């Protein structure tokens, strides 16, 4: 069974950009869009093998969400499932991996994107991810941004994204 966890793309992009400082909003949004689309296609092709879960539900109502997930998986819910400690590494370009520990859910982090992202970033994410946001019931905020500004940002960042991707492909061919 696959558990497909979907997170608000604005929060996801904000999180990615906080670690990967030189990446574009376009690239992060495209990555989210691709991952969510793959997960959705899997849920359509193999509905008995895929459970879709909203990250926000897990953070805001962990016990209720875990009980439902356990029920769908056919396993017993145990109250100590909420007492966890995840030790992992956080990676960022040009930095040494950092050891991080997660041991709780932090609802205050769900909307940090509202402070971290500019109106232009939010407009770009919503433009690129609109179909998937609608599919997964994420409300658009439609920030006020001049159309020309949004289109210039998309064109510029899309061009940069493709240059980087093509550069990687060429580098891999030359190896």
Coordinates of N, CA, C and O in Angstrom, one line a residue:
X1 N 0.8 -1.2 0.0 CA 0.0 0.0 0.0 C 0.9 1.2 0.0 O 1.9 1.3 0.7
X2 N 0.5 2.2 -0.8 CA 1.2 3.5 -0.9 C 0.4 4.5 -0.2 O -0.8 4.6 -0.3
X3 N 1.1 5.3 0.6 CA 0.4 6.4 1.3 C 0.9 7.7 0.6 O 2.1 8.0 0.7
X4 N 0.0 8.3 -0.1 CA 0.3 9.6 -0.8 C -0.1 10.8 0.1 O -1.3 11.0 0.3
X5 N 0.9 11.4 0.6 CA 0.7 12.6 1.4 C 0.8 13.9 0.6 O 1.8 14.1 0.0
X6 N -0.3 14.6 0.6 CA -0.4 15.9 -0.2 C -0.3 17.1 0.8 O -1.0 17.1 1.8
X7 N 0.6 18.0 0.4 CA 0.7 19.2 1.2 C 0.4 20.5 0.3 O 0.6 20.4 -0.9
X8 N -0.1 21.5 0.9 CA -0.4 22.7 0.2 C 0.9 23.1 -0.6 O 2.0 23.2 0.0
X9 N 0.8 23.4 -1.9 CA 2.0 23.6 -2.7 C 2.7 24.9 -2.2 O 3.9 25.0 -2.3
X10 N 2.0 25.9 -1.7 CA 2.7 27.1 -1.3 C 3.5 26.8 -0.1 O 4.7 27.3 0.0
X11 N 3.0 26.0 0.9 CA 3.8 25.6 2.0 C 5.0 24.7 1.6 O 6.1 24.9 2.1
X12 N 4.7 23.8 0.7 CA 5.8 23.0 0.2 C 6.9 23.8 -0.5 O 8.1 23.5 -0.2
X13 N 6.5 24.7 -1.4 CA 7.5 25.5 -2.1 C 8.3 26.4 -1.0 O 9.5 26.5 -1.1
X14 N 7.6 26.9 -0.1 CA 8.3 27.7 0.9 C 9.3 26.9 1.7 O 10.4 27.4 1.9
X15 N 8.9 25.7 2.0 CA 9.9 24.8 2.8 C 11.1 24.5 1.9 O 12.2 24.5 2.4
X16 N 10.8 24.2 0.6 CA 11.9 23.9 -0.3 C 12.9 25.1 -0.4 O 14.1 24.9 -0.4
X17 N 12.3 26.2 -0.6 CA 13.1 27.4 -0.8 C 13.9 27.8 0.4 O 14.9 28.5 0.3
X18 N 13.4 27.4 1.6 CA 14.1 27.8 2.8 C 15.4 27.0 2.9 O 16.3 27.4 3.6
X19 N 15.4 25.8 2.3 CA 16.6 24.9 2.3 C 17.5 25.1 1.1 O 18.7 25.0 1.1
X20 N 16.8 25.2 -0.1 CA 17.5 25.3 -1.3 C 17.4 26.7 -1.8 O 16.6 27.1 -2.7
X21 N 18.2 27.6 -1.3 CA 18.1 29.1 -1.5 C 18.2 29.5 -3.0 O 17.6 30.5 -3.3
X22 N 18.9 28.8 -3.8 CA 19.1 29.2 -5.2 C 18.1 28.6 -6.1 O 18.2 28.8 -7.3
X23 N 17.2 27.9 -5.6 CA 16.2 27.3 -6.5 C 15.0 28.3 -6.8 O 14.7 29.2 -6.0
X24 N 14.4 28.2 -7.9 CA 13.3 29.1 -8.3 C 12.0 28.6 -7.8 O 11.8 27.4 -7.6
X25 N 11.1 29.5 -7.6 CA 9.7 29.2 -7.3 C 9.1 28.2 -8.4 O 8.4 27.3 -8.1
X26 N 9.4 28.5 -9.6 CA 8.9 27.7 -10.7 C 9.4 26.3 -10.6 O 8.6 25.3 -10.7
X27 N 10.6 26.1 -10.3 CA 11.2 24.7 -10.2 C 10.5 23.9 -9.1 O 10.2 22.8 -9.2
X28 N 10.4 24.6 -7.9 CA 9.8 24.0 -6.8 C 8.3 23.6 -7.0 O 7.9 22.5 -6.7
X29 N 7.6 24.6 -7.6 CA 6.2 24.3 -7.9 C 6.0 23.2 -8.9 O 5.1 22.4 -8.8
X30 N 6.9 23.2 -9.9 CA 6.8 22.1 -10.9 C 7.1 20.7 -10.3 O 6.5 19.7 -10.6
X31 N 8.1 20.7 -9.4 CA 8.3 19.4 -8.7 C 7.1 19.0 -7.9 O 6.8 17.8 -7.9
X32 N 6.5 19.9 -7.2 CA 5.3 19.6 -6.4 C 4.2 19.0 -7.3 O 3.6 18.0 -7.1
X33 N 4.0 19.8 -8.4 CA 2.9 19.4 -9.4 C 3.2 18.0 -10.0 O 2.2 17.2 -10.1
X34 N 4.4 17.7 -10.3 CA 4.7 16.4 -10.8 C 4.5 15.3 -9.8 O 3.9 14.3 -10.1
X35 N 5.0 15.5 -8.6 CA 4.9 14.5 -7.6 C 3.4 14.2 -7.2 O 3.0 13.1 -7.1
X36 N 2.6 15.3 -7.1 CA 1.2 15.1 -6.8 C 0.4 14.5 -7.9 O -0.4 13.6 -7.7
X37 N 0.8 14.8 -9.1 CA 0.1 14.2 -10.3 C 0.4 12.7 -10.4 O -0.4 11.9 -10.7
X38 N 1.7 12.3 -10.1 CA 2.0 10.9 -10.1 C 1.3 10.2 -9.0 O 0.7 9.1 -9.2
X39 N 1.2 10.7 -7.8 CA 0.5 10.1 -6.7 C -1.0 10.0 -7.1 O -1.6 8.9 -6.8
X40 N -1.6 11.0 -7.7 CA -3.0 10.9 -8.1 C -3.2 9.8 -9.1 O -4.2 9.1 -9.1
X41 N -2.3 9.8 -10.1 CA -2.5 8.7 -11.2 C -2.4 7.4 -10.5 O -3.1 6.4 -10.9
X42 N -1.5 7.2 -9.6 CA -1.4 5.9 -8.9 C -2.7 5.6 -8.2 O -3.2 4.4 -8.2
X43 N -3.3 6.6 -7.5 CA -4.6 6.3 -6.8 C -5.7 6.0 -7.8 O -6.6 5.2 -7.4
X44 N -5.6 6.4 -9.0 CA -6.6 6.1 -10.0 C -6.4 4.7 -10.5 O -7.3 3.8 -10.7
X45 N -5.1 4.4 -10.9 CA -4.8 3.1 -11.4 C -4.8 1.9 -10.4 O -5.1 0.8 -10.8
X46 N -4.5 2.2 -9.2 CA -4.5 1.2 -8.1 C -5.2 1.7 -6.9 O -4.6 1.9 -5.8
X47 N -6.5 1.9 -7.0 CA -7.2 2.5 -5.9 C -7.2 1.7 -4.6 O -7.3 2.2 -3.5
X48 N -7.0 0.4 -4.7 CA -7.0 -0.5 -3.5 C -5.6 -0.5 -2.9 O -5.4 -1.0 -1.8
X49 N -4.6 0.1 -3.6 CA -3.3 0.1 -3.1 C -2.7 1.5 -2.7 O -1.5 1.7 -2.5
X50 N -3.6 2.5 -2.7 CA -3.1 3.9 -2.5 C -4.1 4.6 -1.6 O -5.3 4.6 -1.9
X51 N -3.6 5.2 -0.6 CA -4.3 6.0 0.4 C -3.8 7.5 0.3 O -2.6 7.7 0.4
X52 N -4.7 8.4 0.0 CA -4.3 9.8 -0.1 C -4.6 10.5 1.2 O -5.7 10.3 1.7
X53 N -3.7 11.3 1.7 CA -3.8 11.9 3.0 C -3.3 13.3 2.9 O -2.2 13.6 2.3
X54 N -4.0 14.3 3.4 CA -3.6 15.6 3.5 C -2.6 15.8 4.7 O -3.0 15.5 5.8
X55 N -1.5 16.4 4.4 CA -0.5 16.7 5.4 C -1.1 17.6 6.5 O -0.9 17.3 7.7
X56 N -1.9 18.5 6.1 CA -2.5 19.4 7.1 C -3.4 18.7 8.1 O -3.5 19.0 9.3
X57 N -4.2 17.7 7.6 CA -5.0 16.9 8.5 C -4.2 16.1 9.5 O -4.5 16.1 10.7
X58 N -3.1 15.6 9.1 CA -2.2 14.9 10.0 C -1.6 15.8 11.1 O -1.5 15.5 12.2
X59 N -1.3 17.1 10.7 CA -0.7 18.0 11.6 C -1.8 18.6 12.6 O -1.6 18.7 13.8
X60 N -3.0 18.9 12.0 CA -4.0 19.5 12.8 C -4.8 18.5 13.7 O -5.3 18.9 14.8
X61 N -5.0 17.3 13.2 CA -5.8 16.3 13.9 C -5.0 15.0 13.8 O -5.5 14.0 13.2
X62 N -3.9 14.9 14.4 CA -3.1 13.7 14.3 C -3.7 12.4 14.7 O -3.7 11.4 14.0
X63 N -4.4 12.5 15.9 CA -5.0 11.2 16.4 C -6.1 10.8 15.4 O -6.2 9.6 15.0
X64 N -7.0 11.7 15.1 CA -8.2 11.3 14.2 C -7.6 10.8 12.8 O -8.1 9.8 12.3
X65 N -6.6 11.5 12.3 CA -6.1 11.1 11.0 C -5.4 9.8 11.0 O -5.5 8.9 10.1
X66 N -4.6 9.5 12.1 CA -3.9 8.2 12.2 C -4.9 7.1 12.5 O -4.7 6.0 12.0
X67 N -5.9 7.3 13.2 CA -6.9 6.3 13.4 C -7.6 5.9 12.1 O -7.8 4.7 11.8
X68 N -7.9 6.9 11.3 CA -8.5 6.6 10.0 C -7.5 5.9 9.1 O -7.9 4.9 8.4
X69 N -6.3 6.3 9.1 CA -5.2 5.7 8.3 C -5.1 4.2 8.7 O -5.0 3.3 7.9
X70 N -5.0 4.0 10.0 CA -4.8 2.6 10.5 C -6.0 1.8 10.1 O -5.8 0.6 9.7
X71 N -7.2 2.3 10.2 CA -8.4 1.6 9.8 C -8.3 1.2 8.3 O -8.6 0.0 8.0
X72 N -7.9 2.1 7.5 CA -7.8 1.8 6.0 C -6.7 0.8 5.7 O -6.8 0.1 4.8
X73 N -5.6 0.8 6.6 CA -4.5 -0.1 6.4 C -4.8 -1.5 7.0 O -4.1 -2.5 6.8
X74 N -5.9 -1.5 7.9 CA -6.2 -2.8 8.5 C -5.3 -3.1 9.7 O -5.0 -4.3 10.0
X75 N -4.7 -2.1 10.3 CA -3.9 -2.3 11.5 C -4.5 -1.6 12.7 O -5.3 -0.7 12.6
X76 N -4.1 -2.1 13.9 CA -4.6 -1.5 15.1 C -4.0 -0.1 15.3 O -2.8 0.0 15.2
X77 N -4.8 0.8 15.8 CA -4.2 2.1 16.2 C -3.7 2.0 17.6 O -4.4 1.4 18.5
X78 N -2.5 2.5 17.9 CA -2.0 2.5 19.2 C -1.7 4.0 19.6 O -1.1 4.7 18.8
X79 N -2.1 4.3 20.8 CA -1.9 5.8 21.2 C -0.5 6.2 21.2 O -0.2 7.4 21.0
X80 N 0.4 5.3 21.4 CA 1.9 5.7 21.4 C 2.4 6.0 20.0 O 3.5 6.4 19.8
X81 N 1.6 5.8 19.0 CA 2.0 6.2 17.6 C 2.2 7.7 17.5 O 2.9 8.2 16.7
X82 N 1.6 8.4 18.4 CA 1.8 9.9 18.4 C 3.0 10.3 19.1 O 3.4 11.5 19.1
X83 N 3.7 9.4 19.8 CA 4.9 9.6 20.5 C 6.0 9.1 19.7 O 6.4 7.9 19.8
X84 N 6.6 9.9 18.8 CA 7.6 9.5 17.9 C 8.8 10.3 17.9 O 8.7 11.5 18.4
X85 N 9.9 9.8 17.4 CA 11.1 10.6 17.2 C 11.7 10.1 15.9 O 12.0 9.0 15.7
X86 N 11.8 11.1 15.0 CA 12.4 10.8 13.7 C 13.7 11.5 13.6 O 13.7 12.7 13.6
X87 N 14.8 10.8 13.5 CA 16.1 11.4 13.3 C 16.5 11.2 11.8 O 16.4 10.1 11.3
X88 N 16.8 12.3 11.2 CA 17.2 12.2 9.8 C 18.2 13.3 9.4 O 18.7 14.0 10.3
X89 N 18.6 13.3 8.2 CA 19.5 14.4 7.7 C 18.7 15.3 6.8 O 17.9 14.9 6.0
X90 N 19.1 16.6 6.9 CA 18.5 17.6 6.1 C 19.6 18.1 5.1 O 20.7 18.4 5.6
X91 N 19.3 18.0 3.8 CA 20.3 18.4 2.8 C 20.0 19.7 2.2 O 18.8 20.0 1.9
X92 N 21.0 20.5 1.9 CA 20.9 21.7 1.2 C 22.2 21.9 0.4 O 23.3 21.4 0.8
X93 N 22.1 22.5 -0.8 CA 23.3 22.7 -1.6 C 24.4 23.4 -0.9 O 24.1 24.4 -0.1
X94 N 25.6 23.0 -1.1 CA 26.8 23.7 -0.7 C 26.8 23.8 0.9 O 27.5 24.7 1.4
X95 N 26.1 22.9 1.5 CA 26.2 22.8 3.0 C 26.4 21.4 3.4 O 25.9 20.5 2.7
X96 N 27.0 21.2 4.5 CA 27.1 19.8 5.0 C 25.7 19.4 5.5 O 24.9 20.2 6.0
X97 N 25.3 18.1 5.3 CA 24.0 17.6 5.8 C 23.9 17.9 7.3 O 24.9 17.8 8.1
X98 N 22.7 18.3 7.7 CA 22.5 18.6 9.2 C 21.6 17.5 9.8 O 20.6 17.1 9.2
X99 N 22.0 17.1 11.0 CA 21.1 16.1 11.7 C 19.9 16.9 12.3 O 20.1 18.0 12.9
X100 N 18.8 16.4 12.0 CA 17.5 17.0 12.5 C 16.7 15.9 13.2 O 16.7 14.7 12.8
X101 N 15.9 16.3 14.2 CA 15.0 15.4 14.9 C 13.6 16.0 14.9 O 13.5 17.2 15.2
X102 N 12.7 15.2 14.5 CA 11.3 15.6 14.6 C 10.6 14.7 15.6 O 10.7 13.5 15.6
X103 N 9.8 15.3 16.5 CA 9.1 14.5 17.5 C 7.8 15.1 17.9 O 7.2 14.7 18.8
X104 N 7.3 16.0 17.0 CA 5.9 16.5 17.2 C 5.4 17.1 15.9 O 6.1 17.3 15.0
X105 N 4.1 17.4 16.0 CA 3.5 18.1 14.8 C 3.4 19.6 15.2 O 3.1 20.0 16.4
X106 N 3.7 20.5 14.3 CA 3.7 21.9 14.6 C 2.8 22.7 13.7 O 3.1 23.1 12.6
X107 N 1.5 22.8 14.1 CA 0.5 23.5 13.3 C 0.9 24.9 12.9 O 0.5 25.4 11.8
X108 N 1.7 25.6 13.7 CA 2.1 27.0 13.4 C 2.9 27.1 12.1 O 3.0 28.1 11.5
X109 N 3.5 26.0 11.7 CA 4.4 26.0 10.5 C 3.5 25.8 9.2 O 4.0 26.1 8.1
X110 N 2.3 25.4 9.4 CA 1.4 25.2 8.2 C 1.3 26.5 7.3 O 1.1 26.4 6.1
X111 N 1.2 27.6 7.9 CA 1.0 28.8 7.2 C 2.1 29.8 7.2 O 2.0 31.0 6.9
X112 N 3.3 29.3 7.5 CA 4.5 30.1 7.4 C 4.8 30.7 6.0 O 5.4 31.8 5.8
X113 N 4.2 30.0 5.0 CA 4.4 30.5 3.6 C 3.8 31.9 3.4 O 4.3 32.6 2.6
X114 N 2.8 32.2 4.2 CA 2.2 33.6 4.1 C 3.2 34.7 4.4 O 3.1 35.8 3.9
X115 N 4.2 34.4 5.3 CA 5.2 35.4 5.6 C 6.4 35.3 4.7 O 7.1 36.2 4.5
X116 N 6.7 34.0 4.3 CA 8.0 33.8 3.6 C 7.9 34.1 2.1 O 8.9 34.4 1.5
X117 N 6.7 33.8 1.5 CA 6.6 34.0 0.0 C 6.0 35.4 -0.3 O 5.2 35.9 0.4
X118 N 6.5 35.9 -1.4 CA 6.0 37.2 -1.9 C 4.7 36.9 -2.6 O 4.4 35.8 -3.0
X119 N 3.9 38.0 -2.9 CA 2.7 37.9 -3.6 C 3.0 37.3 -5.0 O 2.2 36.5 -5.6
X120 N 4.1 37.7 -5.6 CA 4.5 37.1 -6.9 C 4.7 35.6 -6.9 O 4.3 34.9 -7.7
X121 N 5.4 35.2 -5.8 CA 5.7 33.8 -5.7 C 4.4 33.0 -5.5 O 4.2 32.0 -6.2
X122 N 3.5 33.5 -4.7 CA 2.2 32.8 -4.5 C 1.4 32.8 -5.8 O 0.8 31.8 -6.2
X123 N 1.4 33.9 -6.5 CA 0.7 34.0 -7.8 C 1.2 33.0 -8.8 O 0.5 32.3 -9.5
X124 N 2.5 32.8 -8.8 CA 3.2 31.9 -9.7 C 2.8 30.5 -9.4 O 2.5 29.7 -10.2
X125 N 2.9 30.1 -8.1 CA 2.6 28.8 -7.6 C 1.1 28.5 -8.0 O 0.8 27.4 -8.5
X126 N 0.2 29.4 -7.7 CA -1.2 29.2 -8.0 C -1.5 29.0 -9.5 O -2.3 28.2 -9.9
X127 N -0.8 29.8 -10.3 CA -0.9 29.7 -11.7 C -0.5 28.3 -12.2 O -1.2 27.6 -13.0
X128 N 0.7 27.8 -11.7 CA 1.2 26.6 -12.2 C 0.5 25.4 -11.6 O 0.3 24.3 -12.3
X129 N 0.0 25.5 -10.4 CA -0.5 24.3 -9.7 C -2.0 24.3 -9.6 O -2.6 23.5 -8.9
X130 N -2.7 25.3 -10.2 CA -4.1 25.5 -10.1 C -4.9 24.2 -10.2 O -5.8 23.9 -9.4
X131 N -4.7 23.4 -11.3 CA -5.6 22.2 -11.4 C -5.4 21.2 -10.3 O -6.4 20.7 -9.8
X132 N -4.2 21.0 -9.8 CA -4.0 20.1 -8.7 C -4.5 20.7 -7.4 O -5.0 19.9 -6.5
X133 N -4.3 22.0 -7.2 CA -4.8 22.6 -6.0 C -6.3 22.4 -5.9 O -6.9 22.1 -4.9
X134 N -7.0 22.6 -7.1 CA -8.5 22.4 -7.1 C -8.8 20.9 -6.8 O -9.7 20.7 -6.0
X135 N -8.1 20.0 -7.4 CA -8.4 18.6 -7.2 C -8.3 18.2 -5.7 O -9.0 17.4 -5.2
X136 N -7.3 18.8 -5.0 CA -7.0 18.4 -3.6 C -7.6 19.5 -2.6 O -7.3 19.5 -1.5
X137 N -8.5 20.3 -3.1 CA -9.3 21.3 -2.3 C -8.4 22.3 -1.6 O -8.7 22.7 -0.5
X138 N -7.4 22.8 -2.2 CA -6.6 23.9 -1.7 C -7.2 25.2 -2.3 O -7.2 25.3 -3.6
X139 N -7.6 26.1 -1.5 CA -8.2 27.4 -2.0 C -7.1 28.3 -2.5 O -6.1 28.5 -1.9
X140 N -7.4 28.9 -3.7 CA -6.6 29.9 -4.3 C -6.7 31.2 -3.5 O -7.8 31.6 -3.1
X141 N -5.6 32.0 -3.3 CA -5.7 33.3 -2.7 C -5.7 34.4 -3.7 O -6.1 35.5 -3.3
X142 N -5.3 34.1 -4.9 CA -5.3 35.1 -6.0 C -4.7 36.5 -5.6 O -5.4 37.5 -5.6
X143 N -3.5 36.5 -5.2 CA -2.9 37.7 -4.7 C -2.8 38.7 -5.9 O -2.8 38.3 -7.0
X144 N -2.8 40.0 -5.5 CA -2.8 41.0 -6.5 C -1.4 41.2 -7.0 O -0.5 41.6 -6.3
X145 N -1.2 40.9 -8.3 CA 0.1 41.0 -9.0 C -0.2 41.4 -10.4 O -1.2 40.9 -11.0
X146 N 0.5 42.3 -11.0 CA 0.3 42.7 -12.3 C 0.5 41.5 -13.3 O 1.5 40.8 -13.1
X147 N -0.4 41.4 -14.2 CA -0.3 40.2 -15.1 C 1.1 40.1 -15.8 O 1.7 39.1 -15.9
X148 N 1.6 41.3 -16.3 CA 2.9 41.3 -17.0 C 4.0 40.8 -16.1 O 4.9 40.1 -16.5
X149 N 3.9 41.2 -14.8 CA 4.9 40.8 -13.8 C 4.9 39.3 -13.6 O 6.0 38.6 -13.6
X150 N 3.7 38.7 -13.5 CA 3.6 37.2 -13.4 C 4.1 36.5 -14.6 O 4.9 35.5 -14.5
X151 N 3.8 37.0 -15.8 CA 4.2 36.3 -17.0 C 5.7 36.4 -17.3 O 6.3 35.5 -17.7
X152 N 6.3 37.6 -16.9 CA 7.7 37.7 -17.0 C 8.4 36.8 -16.1 O 9.4 36.1 -16.4
X153 N 7.9 36.7 -14.8 CA 8.5 35.8 -13.8 C 8.4 34.3 -14.3 O 9.4 33.6 -14.2
X154 N 7.3 33.9 -14.9 CA 7.1 32.6 -15.4 C 8.1 32.3 -16.5 O 8.8 31.3 -16.5
X155 N 8.1 33.2 -17.5 CA 9.0 33.0 -18.6 C 10.5 32.9 -18.2 O 11.2 32.1 -18.7
X156 N 10.9 33.8 -17.3 CA 12.3 33.9 -16.9 C 12.6 32.6 -16.1 O 13.6 31.9 -16.4
X157 N 11.8 32.3 -15.1 CA 12.1 31.1 -14.3 C 12.0 29.8 -15.1 O 12.7 28.8 -14.8
X158 N 11.0 29.7 -16.0 CA 10.9 28.5 -16.8 C 12.1 28.4 -17.7 O 12.7 27.3 -17.8
X159 N 12.6 29.5 -18.3 CA 13.8 29.4 -19.1 C 15.0 29.0 -18.2 O 15.8 28.1 -18.7
X160 N 15.2 29.5 -17.1 CA 16.3 29.1 -16.2 C 16.2 27.6 -15.8 O 17.2 26.9 -15.8
X161 N 15.0 27.2 -15.5 CA 14.7 25.8 -15.1 C 15.2 24.9 -16.3 O 15.9 23.9 -16.0
X162 N 14.8 25.2 -17.5 CA 15.1 24.3 -18.6 C 16.6 24.4 -18.9 O 17.2 23.4 -19.3
X163 N 17.2 25.5 -18.7 CA 18.7 25.6 -18.9 C 19.4 24.7 -17.9 O 20.3 24.0 -18.3
X164 N 19.0 24.8 -16.7 CA 19.6 23.9 -15.7 C 19.4 22.4 -16.0 O 20.3 21.6 -15.9
X165 N 18.1 22.1 -16.3 CA 17.8 20.7 -16.6 C 18.6 20.2 -17.8 O 19.2 19.1 -17.8
X166 N 18.7 21.0 -18.8 CA 19.4 20.6 -20.0 C 20.9 20.5 -19.7 O 21.6 19.6 -20.3
X167 N 21.4 21.4 -18.9 CA 22.8 21.3 -18.5 C 23.1 20.1 -17.8 O 24.2 19.4 -18.0
X168 N 22.2 19.6 -16.9 CA 22.4 18.3 -16.2 C 22.4 17.2 -17.2 O 23.2 16.2 -17.0
X169 N 21.5 17.2 -18.1 CA 21.5 16.1 -19.1 C 22.8 16.0 -19.9 O 23.3 15.0 -20.1
X170 N 23.3 17.2 -20.3 CA 24.5 17.2 -21.1 C 25.7 16.7 -20.3 O 26.5 15.9 -20.7
X171 N 25.8 17.2 -19.0 CA 26.8 16.7 -18.1 C 26.8 15.2 -17.9 O 27.8 14.6 -18.0
X172 N 25.6 14.7 -17.8 CA 25.4 13.2 -17.6 C 25.8 12.5 -18.9 O 26.4 11.4 -18.8
X173 N 25.5 13.1 -20.0 CA 26.0 12.4 -21.3 C 27.5 12.4 -21.5 O 28.0 11.5 -22.1
X174 N 28.1 13.4 -20.9 CA 29.6 13.5 -21.1 C 30.4 12.7 -20.1 O 31.6 12.5 -20.2
X175 N 29.7 12.1 -19.1 CA 30.4 11.3 -18.1 C 30.7 10.0 -18.7 O 30.2 9.3 -19.5

